[in-house]
């Protein structure tokens, strides 16, 4: 029989009360204010040089979505009145068994030549503007000039940090005979998600990615006297009640001390947290020794495993377990999912309190990413947490999935850049 008292000791640090969630939201709002004022803050609060779209932008545009684990090239048609269509698209991983464009042995030129080749597979032989969604912290000086501040999501390609992303892409397109495809805008994936939602819903003012990585953008009503979409780089928020497992994961990561919120909530890390917890449970006698090599390999346990556990599917980690032992693992998996969604909702509430302290206006939060779309109960937990935080004001707040937001948003940004 399981030692229930010891099991509760494992579970307790992952439980968040409403008061704790509210406190996190308050700290997040303060970090927003500090970042906007130029004070020291874990939130970079980077301007996108874009406001909200009108919904009447029209025309054909190329789009590039560079999201960390994959790149996607698209040909998009904007029809106005909030309507659009993807005419062509090509989806390619940056890392396979035969190549790895995320490694530090790869140069910036090699990476962007590969990207340009993928664009060339679907680009028509006519002059088109291209919008580029680049899902990493960047410093922008205008809508079409951005320098990578630092790689995240464990990318290490050499020569890209501190380089002009648009210049790297433009030069690669020219080398590949694609000079007629002209980069016109570079944005973050969260800004792209927000642009896509706002193109058809004027109430959309927050866009978030809840997938392999995590970040959020929002529409700041008065950024130097004008509305501006702000890329927060919220994955770097660090005022969090972290557990010993979070600390161990952080210590073993590429960049300890950075991206602490992302390491607590994103798909890239939830599986590794589960692996660390399982090994600790085995060490403390809560589980028998599980003969699964993956338990000894960092990152070998994935968020998909976590989802399968929650659905009570049999995987190699559970074949030798009793019903009680499997149930205890399910409870841990569910806690990791719930905490991720609650922490994410806390940041959303912090943003809402910043832009509309009395929650008097309509707001829509647009969310893209595999966690929100596919993980059992994730979207519902975000909704329930926001309902708990907002109370009666929840009637004027909605959340919803945006598919292909970063790709469509890049096309919308290119259209807005032409104005």
mmCIF file of C-alpha atoms in Angstrom:
data_model
loop_
_atom_site.group_PDB
_atom_site.id
_atom_site.type_symbol
_atom_site.label_atom_id
_atom_site.label_comp_id
_atom_site.label_asym_id
_atom_site.label_seq_id
_atom_site.Cartn_x
_atom_site.Cartn_y
_atom_site.Cartn_z
ATOM 1 C CA UNK A 1 0.000 0.000 0.000
ATOM 2 C CA UNK A 2 1.203 3.484 -0.810
ATOM 3 C CA UNK A 3 2.427 5.742 1.969
ATOM 4 C CA UNK A 4 -0.298 8.370 1.521
ATOM 5 C CA UNK A 5 1.355 10.855 3.866
ATOM 6 C CA UNK A 6 4.590 10.717 1.879
ATOM 7 C CA UNK A 7 2.659 10.967 -1.389
ATOM 8 C CA UNK A 8 0.992 14.144 -0.122
ATOM 9 C CA UNK A 9 4.447 15.582 0.593
ATOM 10 C CA UNK A 10 5.217 15.169 -3.114
ATOM 11 C CA UNK A 11 1.894 16.680 -4.163
ATOM 12 C CA UNK A 12 1.647 19.625 -1.759
ATOM 13 C CA UNK A 13 4.269 21.932 -3.378
ATOM 14 C CA UNK A 14 2.360 21.822 -6.667
ATOM 15 C CA UNK A 15 -0.954 22.935 -5.139
ATOM 16 C CA UNK A 16 -1.857 26.598 -5.660
ATOM 17 C CA UNK A 17 -4.553 28.307 -3.611
ATOM 18 C CA UNK A 18 -6.606 31.190 -4.995
ATOM 19 C CA UNK A 19 -4.676 33.592 -2.759
ATOM 20 C CA UNK A 20 -1.365 32.300 -4.124
ATOM 21 C CA UNK A 21 -2.586 32.704 -7.701
ATOM 22 C CA UNK A 22 -3.757 36.262 -6.974
ATOM 23 C CA UNK A 23 -0.378 37.075 -5.432
ATOM 24 C CA UNK A 24 1.390 35.797 -8.555
ATOM 25 C CA UNK A 25 -0.905 37.989 -10.676
ATOM 26 C CA UNK A 26 -0.045 41.039 -8.547
ATOM 27 C CA UNK A 27 3.669 40.336 -8.915
ATOM 28 C CA UNK A 28 3.245 39.861 -12.657
ATOM 29 C CA UNK A 29 1.425 43.184 -12.978
ATOM 30 C CA UNK A 30 4.221 44.903 -11.062
ATOM 31 C CA UNK A 31 6.818 43.317 -13.350
ATOM 32 C CA UNK A 32 4.856 44.674 -16.335
ATOM 33 C CA UNK A 33 4.875 48.174 -14.893
ATOM 34 C CA UNK A 34 8.580 48.014 -14.080
ATOM 35 C CA UNK A 35 9.399 46.758 -17.567
ATOM 36 C CA UNK A 36 7.384 49.504 -19.247
ATOM 37 C CA UNK A 37 9.094 52.133 -17.085
ATOM 38 C CA UNK A 38 12.571 50.877 -17.907
ATOM 39 C CA UNK A 39 13.174 49.503 -14.421
ATOM 40 C CA UNK A 40 14.736 46.115 -13.722
ATOM 41 C CA UNK A 41 12.156 43.457 -14.554
ATOM 42 C CA UNK A 42 12.066 39.802 -15.628
ATOM 43 C CA UNK A 43 9.655 40.914 -18.382
ATOM 44 C CA UNK A 44 11.362 42.489 -21.385
ATOM 45 C CA UNK A 45 8.170 44.291 -22.574
ATOM 46 C CA UNK A 46 9.355 44.588 -26.176
ATOM 47 C CA UNK A 47 7.412 46.854 -28.590
ATOM 48 C CA UNK A 48 6.203 45.259 -31.830
ATOM 49 C CA UNK A 49 5.649 48.579 -33.666
ATOM 50 C CA UNK A 50 2.166 47.331 -34.514
ATOM 51 C CA UNK A 51 -1.256 48.199 -33.140
ATOM 52 C CA UNK A 52 -4.373 46.111 -33.766
ATOM 53 C CA UNK A 53 -5.417 45.402 -37.378
ATOM 54 C CA UNK A 54 -8.614 46.888 -38.792
ATOM 55 C CA UNK A 55 -9.776 43.598 -40.272
ATOM 56 C CA UNK A 56 -9.857 45.232 -43.721
ATOM 57 C CA UNK A 57 -6.263 44.423 -44.744
ATOM 58 C CA UNK A 58 -6.290 42.625 -48.117
ATOM 59 C CA UNK A 59 -3.977 40.895 -50.589
ATOM 60 C CA UNK A 60 -1.625 37.925 -51.051
ATOM 61 C CA UNK A 61 1.380 37.609 -48.735
ATOM 62 C CA UNK A 62 4.103 35.115 -47.940
ATOM 63 C CA UNK A 63 4.555 34.197 -44.299
ATOM 64 C CA UNK A 64 7.297 32.439 -42.384
ATOM 65 C CA UNK A 65 6.649 30.948 -38.968
ATOM 66 C CA UNK A 66 9.913 30.091 -37.199
ATOM 67 C CA UNK A 67 8.759 28.477 -33.987
ATOM 68 C CA UNK A 68 11.692 26.649 -32.484
ATOM 69 C CA UNK A 69 10.916 23.026 -33.256
ATOM 70 C CA UNK A 70 9.613 23.565 -36.776
ATOM 71 C CA UNK A 71 9.469 26.134 -39.542
ATOM 72 C CA UNK A 72 6.404 26.757 -41.635
ATOM 73 C CA UNK A 73 6.175 28.658 -44.913
ATOM 74 C CA UNK A 74 2.749 29.873 -46.035
ATOM 75 C CA UNK A 75 1.085 31.692 -48.900
ATOM 76 C CA UNK A 76 -1.857 33.578 -47.391
ATOM 77 C CA UNK A 77 -4.711 35.524 -48.969
ATOM 78 C CA UNK A 78 -6.375 38.240 -46.862
ATOM 79 C CA UNK A 79 -9.901 39.066 -48.044
ATOM 80 C CA UNK A 80 -10.894 41.784 -45.562
ATOM 81 C CA UNK A 81 -13.879 41.747 -43.192
ATOM 82 C CA UNK A 82 -11.890 39.411 -40.953
ATOM 83 C CA UNK A 83 -11.635 36.631 -43.562
ATOM 84 C CA UNK A 84 -8.489 34.905 -44.825
ATOM 85 C CA UNK A 85 -7.283 31.645 -46.364
ATOM 86 C CA UNK A 86 -4.053 29.666 -46.462
ATOM 87 C CA UNK A 87 -3.424 28.954 -50.156
ATOM 88 C CA UNK A 88 -0.261 26.874 -49.709
ATOM 89 C CA UNK A 89 1.918 25.845 -46.805
ATOM 90 C CA UNK A 90 4.984 23.739 -46.078
ATOM 91 C CA UNK A 91 5.871 22.400 -42.644
ATOM 92 C CA UNK A 92 9.441 21.256 -41.909
ATOM 93 C CA UNK A 93 11.285 20.258 -38.698
ATOM 94 C CA UNK A 94 14.561 21.966 -37.870
ATOM 95 C CA UNK A 95 15.909 18.752 -36.399
ATOM 96 C CA UNK A 96 15.667 15.170 -37.680
ATOM 97 C CA UNK A 97 17.829 12.056 -37.516
ATOM 98 C CA UNK A 98 19.730 13.263 -40.608
ATOM 99 C CA UNK A 99 20.239 16.959 -39.768
ATOM 100 C CA UNK A 100 20.067 19.414 -36.884
ATOM 101 C CA UNK A 101 19.824 23.138 -37.620
ATOM 102 C CA UNK A 102 19.412 23.922 -33.907
ATOM 103 C CA UNK A 103 22.968 22.843 -32.958
ATOM 104 C CA UNK A 104 25.850 25.191 -32.181
ATOM 105 C CA UNK A 105 27.855 23.524 -34.970
ATOM 106 C CA UNK A 106 25.480 25.109 -37.525
ATOM 107 C CA UNK A 107 26.057 28.673 -38.748
ATOM 108 C CA UNK A 108 23.460 31.405 -39.202
ATOM 109 C CA UNK A 109 23.998 31.273 -42.975
ATOM 110 C CA UNK A 110 23.351 27.517 -43.082
ATOM 111 C CA UNK A 111 20.190 27.870 -41.002
ATOM 112 C CA UNK A 112 18.703 30.700 -43.059
ATOM 113 C CA UNK A 113 19.678 29.098 -46.379
ATOM 114 C CA UNK A 114 17.664 26.075 -45.265
ATOM 115 C CA UNK A 115 14.732 28.318 -44.347
ATOM 116 C CA UNK A 116 14.912 30.180 -47.679
ATOM 117 C CA UNK A 117 14.890 26.857 -49.549
ATOM 118 C CA UNK A 118 11.679 25.874 -47.769
ATOM 119 C CA UNK A 119 10.065 29.206 -48.668
ATOM 120 C CA UNK A 120 11.113 28.652 -52.282
ATOM 121 C CA UNK A 121 9.177 25.380 -52.405
ATOM 122 C CA UNK A 122 5.841 27.226 -52.283
ATOM 123 C CA UNK A 123 6.632 30.822 -53.347
ATOM 124 C CA UNK A 124 5.023 31.978 -56.620
ATOM 125 C CA UNK A 125 7.161 33.724 -59.241
ATOM 126 C CA UNK A 126 5.731 37.162 -58.474
ATOM 127 C CA UNK A 127 6.833 39.925 -56.120
ATOM 128 C CA UNK A 128 5.284 39.458 -52.687
ATOM 129 C CA UNK A 129 5.841 40.928 -49.240
ATOM 130 C CA UNK A 130 6.725 38.458 -46.509
ATOM 131 C CA UNK A 131 5.855 38.586 -42.838
ATOM 132 C CA UNK A 132 8.167 36.689 -40.504
ATOM 133 C CA UNK A 133 7.081 35.339 -37.146
ATOM 134 C CA UNK A 134 10.263 34.804 -35.138
ATOM 135 C CA UNK A 135 9.468 33.177 -31.802
ATOM 136 C CA UNK A 136 12.444 34.273 -29.727
ATOM 137 C CA UNK A 137 13.242 37.366 -27.621
ATOM 138 C CA UNK A 138 14.316 40.104 -30.006
ATOM 139 C CA UNK A 139 15.015 43.799 -29.790
ATOM 140 C CA UNK A 140 13.122 45.721 -32.477
ATOM 141 C CA UNK A 141 13.848 49.217 -33.746
ATOM 142 C CA UNK A 142 10.981 49.212 -36.254
ATOM 143 C CA UNK A 143 8.480 46.816 -37.784
ATOM 144 C CA UNK A 144 11.059 45.153 -40.053
ATOM 145 C CA UNK A 145 14.261 45.205 -38.010
ATOM 146 C CA UNK A 146 14.866 42.885 -35.091
ATOM 147 C CA UNK A 147 17.967 41.515 -33.405
ATOM 148 C CA UNK A 148 17.875 38.249 -31.489
ATOM 149 C CA UNK A 149 18.640 38.926 -27.821
ATOM 150 C CA UNK A 150 19.133 35.310 -26.817
ATOM 151 C CA UNK A 151 18.093 31.892 -28.021
ATOM 152 C CA UNK A 152 15.488 30.048 -25.944
ATOM 153 C CA UNK A 153 13.931 26.556 -26.266
ATOM 154 C CA UNK A 154 17.439 25.095 -26.267
ATOM 155 C CA UNK A 155 18.361 26.424 -29.741
ATOM 156 C CA UNK A 156 22.079 27.086 -30.082
ATOM 157 C CA UNK A 157 22.714 27.901 -33.777
ATOM 158 C CA UNK A 158 25.877 30.023 -34.017
ATOM 159 C CA UNK A 159 25.966 33.608 -35.271
ATOM 160 C CA UNK A 160 22.291 34.500 -34.837
ATOM 161 C CA UNK A 161 22.337 36.156 -31.405
ATOM 162 C CA UNK A 162 22.776 39.944 -31.781
ATOM 163 C CA UNK A 163 22.317 39.642 -35.561
ATOM 164 C CA UNK A 164 19.628 41.373 -37.646
ATOM 165 C CA UNK A 165 17.080 38.647 -38.368
ATOM 166 C CA UNK A 166 15.561 40.376 -41.397
ATOM 167 C CA UNK A 167 18.994 40.871 -42.937
ATOM 168 C CA UNK A 168 19.884 37.197 -42.435
ATOM 169 C CA UNK A 169 16.641 36.139 -44.123
ATOM 170 C CA UNK A 170 16.865 38.683 -46.968
ATOM 171 C CA UNK A 171 20.421 37.655 -47.833
ATOM 172 C CA UNK A 172 19.472 33.972 -47.800
ATOM 173 C CA UNK A 173 16.489 34.613 -50.105
ATOM 174 C CA UNK A 174 18.771 36.421 -52.561
ATOM 175 C CA UNK A 175 21.310 33.570 -52.454
ATOM 176 C CA UNK A 176 18.491 31.153 -53.286
ATOM 177 C CA UNK A 177 17.224 33.211 -56.235
ATOM 178 C CA UNK A 178 14.185 34.503 -54.353
ATOM 179 C CA UNK A 179 14.838 38.255 -54.388
ATOM 180 C CA UNK A 180 11.187 38.800 -55.409
ATOM 181 C CA UNK A 181 10.120 37.641 -51.920
ATOM 182 C CA UNK A 182 10.691 40.719 -49.793
ATOM 183 C CA UNK A 183 10.619 40.627 -45.983
ATOM 184 C CA UNK A 184 8.382 43.461 -44.762
ATOM 185 C CA UNK A 185 7.687 42.708 -41.097
ATOM 186 C CA UNK A 186 9.115 40.612 -38.277
ATOM 187 C CA UNK A 187 6.986 39.776 -35.250
ATOM 188 C CA UNK A 188 6.837 37.383 -32.317
ATOM 189 C CA UNK A 189 4.493 34.376 -32.425
ATOM 190 C CA UNK A 190 2.398 35.784 -29.586
ATOM 191 C CA UNK A 191 1.920 39.032 -31.512
ATOM 192 C CA UNK A 192 0.985 36.933 -34.541
ATOM 193 C CA UNK A 193 -1.610 35.055 -32.535
ATOM 194 C CA UNK A 194 -3.055 38.337 -31.267
ATOM 195 C CA UNK A 195 -3.087 39.888 -34.765
ATOM 196 C CA UNK A 196 -4.918 36.857 -36.167
ATOM 197 C CA UNK A 197 -7.586 36.961 -33.477
ATOM 198 C CA UNK A 198 -7.992 40.752 -33.659
ATOM 199 C CA UNK A 199 -8.376 40.602 -37.463
ATOM 200 C CA UNK A 200 -11.844 39.123 -36.918
ATOM 201 C CA UNK A 201 -12.563 40.015 -33.261
ATOM 202 C CA UNK A 202 -12.015 43.628 -32.097
ATOM 203 C CA UNK A 203 -12.204 42.512 -28.441
ATOM 204 C CA UNK A 204 -9.011 40.433 -28.769
ATOM 205 C CA UNK A 205 -6.250 42.148 -26.801
ATOM 206 C CA UNK A 206 -4.165 39.257 -25.412
ATOM 207 C CA UNK A 207 -2.408 36.581 -27.458
ATOM 208 C CA UNK A 208 -0.559 33.666 -25.909
ATOM 209 C CA UNK A 209 1.372 30.552 -26.868
ATOM 210 C CA UNK A 210 0.820 27.513 -24.659
ATOM 211 C CA UNK A 211 2.788 24.786 -26.413
ATOM 212 C CA UNK A 212 6.422 23.733 -26.656
ATOM 213 C CA UNK A 213 7.298 27.164 -25.281
ATOM 214 C CA UNK A 214 5.292 29.828 -23.502
ATOM 215 C CA UNK A 215 4.947 33.563 -24.011
ATOM 216 C CA UNK A 216 2.236 36.223 -24.114
ATOM 217 C CA UNK A 217 1.666 39.517 -25.932
ATOM 218 C CA UNK A 218 -1.017 42.112 -25.289
ATOM 219 C CA UNK A 219 -2.285 45.412 -26.663
ATOM 220 C CA UNK A 220 -0.904 48.200 -24.458
ATOM 221 C CA UNK A 221 -3.449 51.058 -24.733
ATOM 222 C CA UNK A 222 -0.965 53.899 -24.211
ATOM 223 C CA UNK A 223 2.586 53.031 -25.190
ATOM 224 C CA UNK A 224 4.158 56.470 -25.623
ATOM 225 C CA UNK A 225 0.667 57.863 -26.344
ATOM 226 C CA UNK A 226 -0.285 55.246 -28.934
ATOM 227 C CA UNK A 227 -1.689 51.686 -28.821
ATOM 228 C CA UNK A 228 1.061 49.098 -29.253
ATOM 229 C CA UNK A 229 1.241 45.309 -29.149
ATOM 230 C CA UNK A 230 3.871 44.410 -26.552
ATOM 231 C CA UNK A 231 5.812 41.146 -26.617
ATOM 232 C CA UNK A 232 6.315 40.507 -22.930
ATOM 233 C CA UNK A 233 8.665 37.516 -23.053
ATOM 234 C CA UNK A 234 6.595 36.353 -20.114
ATOM 235 C CA UNK A 235 8.293 32.954 -19.988
ATOM 236 C CA UNK A 236 11.105 34.705 -18.116
ATOM 237 C CA UNK A 237 8.838 35.750 -15.204
ATOM 238 C CA UNK A 238 10.451 34.500 -12.001
ATOM 239 C CA UNK A 239 8.286 35.469 -9.004
ATOM 240 C CA UNK A 240 7.015 31.917 -8.600
ATOM 241 C CA UNK A 241 6.569 29.320 -5.817
ATOM 242 C CA UNK A 242 9.047 26.811 -7.260
ATOM 243 C CA UNK A 243 9.529 23.245 -6.031
ATOM 244 C CA UNK A 244 12.743 21.258 -5.574
ATOM 245 C CA UNK A 245 11.963 19.597 -8.906
ATOM 246 C CA UNK A 246 11.703 22.956 -10.668
ATOM 247 C CA UNK A 247 15.040 23.917 -9.141
ATOM 248 C CA UNK A 248 16.701 20.702 -10.311
ATOM 249 C CA UNK A 249 15.317 21.069 -13.828
ATOM 250 C CA UNK A 250 16.533 24.659 -13.935
ATOM 251 C CA UNK A 251 20.020 23.727 -12.708
ATOM 252 C CA UNK A 252 20.333 21.072 -15.426
ATOM 253 C CA UNK A 253 19.022 23.320 -18.216
ATOM 254 C CA UNK A 254 21.054 25.206 -20.811
ATOM 255 C CA UNK A 255 20.469 28.564 -19.102
ATOM 256 C CA UNK A 256 19.907 28.249 -15.345
ATOM 257 C CA UNK A 257 17.994 31.101 -13.765
ATOM 258 C CA UNK A 258 16.273 32.103 -16.993
ATOM 259 C CA UNK A 259 12.785 31.333 -18.380
ATOM 260 C CA UNK A 260 11.544 30.075 -15.002
ATOM 261 C CA UNK A 261 7.851 30.465 -15.850
ATOM 262 C CA UNK A 262 8.363 28.695 -19.174
ATOM 263 C CA UNK A 263 10.161 25.861 -17.376
ATOM 264 C CA UNK A 264 7.161 25.520 -15.037
ATOM 265 C CA UNK A 265 4.386 25.580 -17.624
ATOM 266 C CA UNK A 266 5.501 24.691 -21.160
ATOM 267 C CA UNK A 267 5.372 21.433 -23.076
ATOM 268 C CA UNK A 268 9.122 21.492 -23.519
ATOM 269 C CA UNK A 269 9.623 20.895 -19.781
ATOM 270 C CA UNK A 270 6.546 19.225 -18.239
ATOM 271 C CA UNK A 271 7.701 15.750 -19.261
ATOM 272 C CA UNK A 272 11.112 16.311 -17.694
ATOM 273 C CA UNK A 273 9.468 17.469 -14.455
ATOM 274 C CA UNK A 274 7.445 14.251 -14.485
ATOM 275 C CA UNK A 275 10.630 12.184 -14.987
ATOM 276 C CA UNK A 276 12.343 13.865 -12.041
ATOM 277 C CA UNK A 277 9.318 13.264 -9.813
ATOM 278 C CA UNK A 278 9.005 9.584 -10.818
ATOM 279 C CA UNK A 279 12.670 8.973 -10.002
ATOM 280 C CA UNK A 280 12.237 10.666 -6.612
ATOM 281 C CA UNK A 281 9.140 8.560 -5.900
ATOM 282 C CA UNK A 282 11.099 5.395 -6.712
ATOM 283 C CA UNK A 283 13.967 6.525 -4.466
ATOM 284 C CA UNK A 284 11.520 7.147 -1.599
ATOM 285 C CA UNK A 285 9.743 3.811 -2.003
ATOM 286 C CA UNK A 286 6.484 5.207 -3.359
ATOM 287 C CA UNK A 287 6.982 3.304 -6.610
ATOM 288 C CA UNK A 288 8.839 0.077 -7.422
ATOM 289 C CA UNK A 289 11.950 0.201 -9.606
ATOM 290 C CA UNK A 290 10.613 0.748 -13.120
ATOM 291 C CA UNK A 291 12.692 -0.916 -15.838
ATOM 292 C CA UNK A 292 12.434 1.926 -18.323
ATOM 293 C CA UNK A 293 15.672 3.319 -19.735
ATOM 294 C CA UNK A 294 13.920 6.625 -20.420
ATOM 295 C CA UNK A 295 13.869 7.394 -16.712
ATOM 296 C CA UNK A 296 17.657 7.738 -16.800
ATOM 297 C CA UNK A 297 17.734 9.998 -19.860
ATOM 298 C CA UNK A 298 16.991 13.735 -19.454
ATOM 299 C CA UNK A 299 14.029 14.898 -21.569
ATOM 300 C CA UNK A 300 13.175 11.326 -22.631
ATOM 301 C CA UNK A 301 9.826 11.491 -20.814
ATOM 302 C CA UNK A 302 7.566 13.832 -22.774
ATOM 303 C CA UNK A 303 4.419 15.853 -22.293
ATOM 304 C CA UNK A 304 2.678 13.255 -24.466
ATOM 305 C CA UNK A 305 3.492 10.687 -21.760
ATOM 306 C CA UNK A 306 1.954 13.025 -19.195
ATOM 307 C CA UNK A 307 -1.235 13.291 -21.267
ATOM 308 C CA UNK A 308 -1.390 9.505 -21.721
ATOM 309 C CA UNK A 309 -0.994 9.025 -17.974
ATOM 310 C CA UNK A 310 -3.890 11.369 -17.322
ATOM 311 C CA UNK A 311 -6.017 9.380 -19.787
ATOM 312 C CA UNK A 312 -5.029 6.115 -17.989
ATOM 313 C CA UNK A 313 -3.363 4.752 -21.117
ATOM 314 C CA UNK A 314 -0.771 2.040 -20.494
ATOM 315 C CA UNK A 315 2.774 3.165 -21.311
ATOM 316 C CA UNK A 316 6.137 1.568 -20.576
ATOM 317 C CA UNK A 317 6.389 3.551 -17.339
ATOM 318 C CA UNK A 318 3.246 1.967 -15.862
ATOM 319 C CA UNK A 319 3.144 -1.661 -17.064
ATOM 320 C CA UNK A 320 4.528 -3.042 -13.770
ATOM 321 C CA UNK A 321 2.526 -0.786 -11.463
ATOM 322 C CA UNK A 322 -0.459 -1.670 -9.322
ATOM 323 C CA UNK A 323 -3.690 0.253 -9.666
ATOM 324 C CA UNK A 324 -2.846 2.362 -6.598
ATOM 325 C CA UNK A 325 0.626 3.160 -7.906
ATOM 326 C CA UNK A 326 -0.708 4.097 -11.330
ATOM 327 C CA UNK A 327 -3.339 6.281 -9.699
ATOM 328 C CA UNK A 328 -0.652 8.119 -7.732
ATOM 329 C CA UNK A 329 1.232 8.844 -10.959
ATOM 330 C CA UNK A 330 -1.979 10.065 -12.573
ATOM 331 C CA UNK A 331 -2.476 12.450 -9.678
ATOM 332 C CA UNK A 332 1.047 13.851 -10.115
ATOM 333 C CA UNK A 333 0.517 14.258 -13.865
ATOM 334 C CA UNK A 334 -2.800 16.020 -13.246
ATOM 335 C CA UNK A 335 -1.150 18.353 -10.731
ATOM 336 C CA UNK A 336 1.553 19.319 -13.228
ATOM 337 C CA UNK A 337 -1.125 20.079 -15.822
ATOM 338 C CA UNK A 338 -3.267 22.005 -13.360
ATOM 339 C CA UNK A 339 -0.372 24.073 -12.013
ATOM 340 C CA UNK A 340 0.744 24.951 -15.551
ATOM 341 C CA UNK A 341 -2.730 26.175 -16.493
ATOM 342 C CA UNK A 342 -3.181 28.055 -13.197
ATOM 343 C CA UNK A 343 0.158 29.863 -13.496
ATOM 344 C CA UNK A 344 -0.693 30.807 -17.070
ATOM 345 C CA UNK A 345 -4.125 32.084 -16.010
ATOM 346 C CA UNK A 346 -2.492 34.117 -13.221
ATOM 347 C CA UNK A 347 -0.397 35.989 -15.791
ATOM 348 C CA UNK A 348 -3.484 36.625 -17.922
ATOM 349 C CA UNK A 349 -5.266 38.070 -14.900
ATOM 350 C CA UNK A 350 -2.269 40.285 -14.162
ATOM 351 C CA UNK A 351 -2.432 41.661 -17.711
ATOM 352 C CA UNK A 352 -6.179 42.267 -17.479
ATOM 353 C CA UNK A 353 -5.756 44.170 -14.210
ATOM 354 C CA UNK A 354 -3.085 46.318 -15.879
ATOM 355 C CA UNK A 355 -5.054 47.288 -18.999
ATOM 356 C CA UNK A 356 -8.523 47.408 -17.412
ATOM 357 C CA UNK A 357 -8.302 47.492 -13.580
ATOM 358 C CA UNK A 358 -12.072 47.393 -13.060
ATOM 359 C CA UNK A 359 -12.629 44.864 -15.869
ATOM 360 C CA UNK A 360 -15.244 47.102 -17.445
ATOM 361 C CA UNK A 361 -14.565 46.305 -21.125
ATOM 362 C CA UNK A 362 -14.871 43.189 -23.266
ATOM 363 C CA UNK A 363 -11.661 41.189 -23.610
ATOM 364 C CA UNK A 364 -10.731 38.115 -25.615
ATOM 365 C CA UNK A 365 -7.632 36.011 -24.940
ATOM 366 C CA UNK A 366 -6.445 34.162 -28.049
ATOM 367 C CA UNK A 367 -4.328 31.078 -27.347
ATOM 368 C CA UNK A 368 -2.342 28.891 -29.736
ATOM 369 C CA UNK A 369 -0.299 25.799 -28.938
ATOM 370 C CA UNK A 370 -0.490 22.071 -28.303
ATOM 371 C CA UNK A 371 -1.014 22.264 -24.530
ATOM 372 C CA UNK A 372 -4.102 24.440 -24.843
ATOM 373 C CA UNK A 373 -5.428 22.518 -27.830
ATOM 374 C CA UNK A 374 -4.661 18.908 -26.920
ATOM 375 C CA UNK A 375 -3.821 18.346 -23.259
ATOM 376 C CA UNK A 376 -6.841 16.944 -21.393
ATOM 377 C CA UNK A 377 -8.436 19.580 -19.165
ATOM 378 C CA UNK A 378 -5.889 22.319 -19.872
ATOM 379 C CA UNK A 379 -8.198 24.848 -21.532
ATOM 380 C CA UNK A 380 -10.905 24.149 -18.971
ATOM 381 C CA UNK A 381 -8.490 24.772 -16.075
ATOM 382 C CA UNK A 382 -7.458 28.139 -17.514
ATOM 383 C CA UNK A 383 -11.134 29.061 -17.902
ATOM 384 C CA UNK A 384 -12.029 27.900 -14.388
ATOM 385 C CA UNK A 385 -9.091 29.762 -12.837
ATOM 386 C CA UNK A 386 -9.988 32.993 -14.629
ATOM 387 C CA UNK A 387 -13.613 32.589 -13.549
ATOM 388 C CA UNK A 388 -12.457 32.220 -9.949
ATOM 389 C CA UNK A 389 -10.249 35.317 -10.235
ATOM 390 C CA UNK A 390 -12.611 37.572 -12.204
ATOM 391 C CA UNK A 391 -15.909 36.687 -10.565
ATOM 392 C CA UNK A 392 -18.888 38.433 -12.174
ATOM 393 C CA UNK A 393 -16.596 40.250 -14.611
ATOM 394 C CA UNK A 394 -15.964 36.910 -16.344
ATOM 395 C CA UNK A 395 -19.087 37.549 -18.429
ATOM 396 C CA UNK A 396 -17.127 40.121 -20.457
ATOM 397 C CA UNK A 397 -14.061 37.882 -20.866
ATOM 398 C CA UNK A 398 -13.632 35.052 -23.344
ATOM 399 C CA UNK A 399 -10.802 32.696 -24.248
ATOM 400 C CA UNK A 400 -10.359 30.641 -27.383
ATOM 401 C CA UNK A 401 -8.051 28.581 -29.557
ATOM 402 C CA UNK A 402 -6.425 30.230 -32.566
ATOM 403 C CA UNK A 403 -5.026 27.758 -35.093
ATOM 404 C CA UNK A 404 -2.122 28.843 -37.312
ATOM 405 C CA UNK A 405 -2.101 32.172 -35.489
ATOM 406 C CA UNK A 406 1.589 32.844 -35.873
ATOM 407 C CA UNK A 407 1.519 32.117 -39.612
ATOM 408 C CA UNK A 408 -1.599 34.118 -40.451
ATOM 409 C CA UNK A 409 -0.462 36.886 -38.111
ATOM 410 C CA UNK A 410 2.793 37.243 -40.047
ATOM 411 C CA UNK A 411 0.808 37.837 -43.246
ATOM 412 C CA UNK A 412 -1.384 40.406 -41.478
ATOM 413 C CA UNK A 413 1.744 42.168 -40.184
ATOM 414 C CA UNK A 414 3.154 42.333 -43.729
ATOM 415 C CA UNK A 415 -0.125 43.870 -44.900
ATOM 416 C CA UNK A 416 -0.081 46.434 -42.083
ATOM 417 C CA UNK A 417 3.530 47.328 -42.948
ATOM 418 C CA UNK A 418 2.415 48.424 -46.431
ATOM 419 C CA UNK A 419 0.143 51.141 -45.048
#
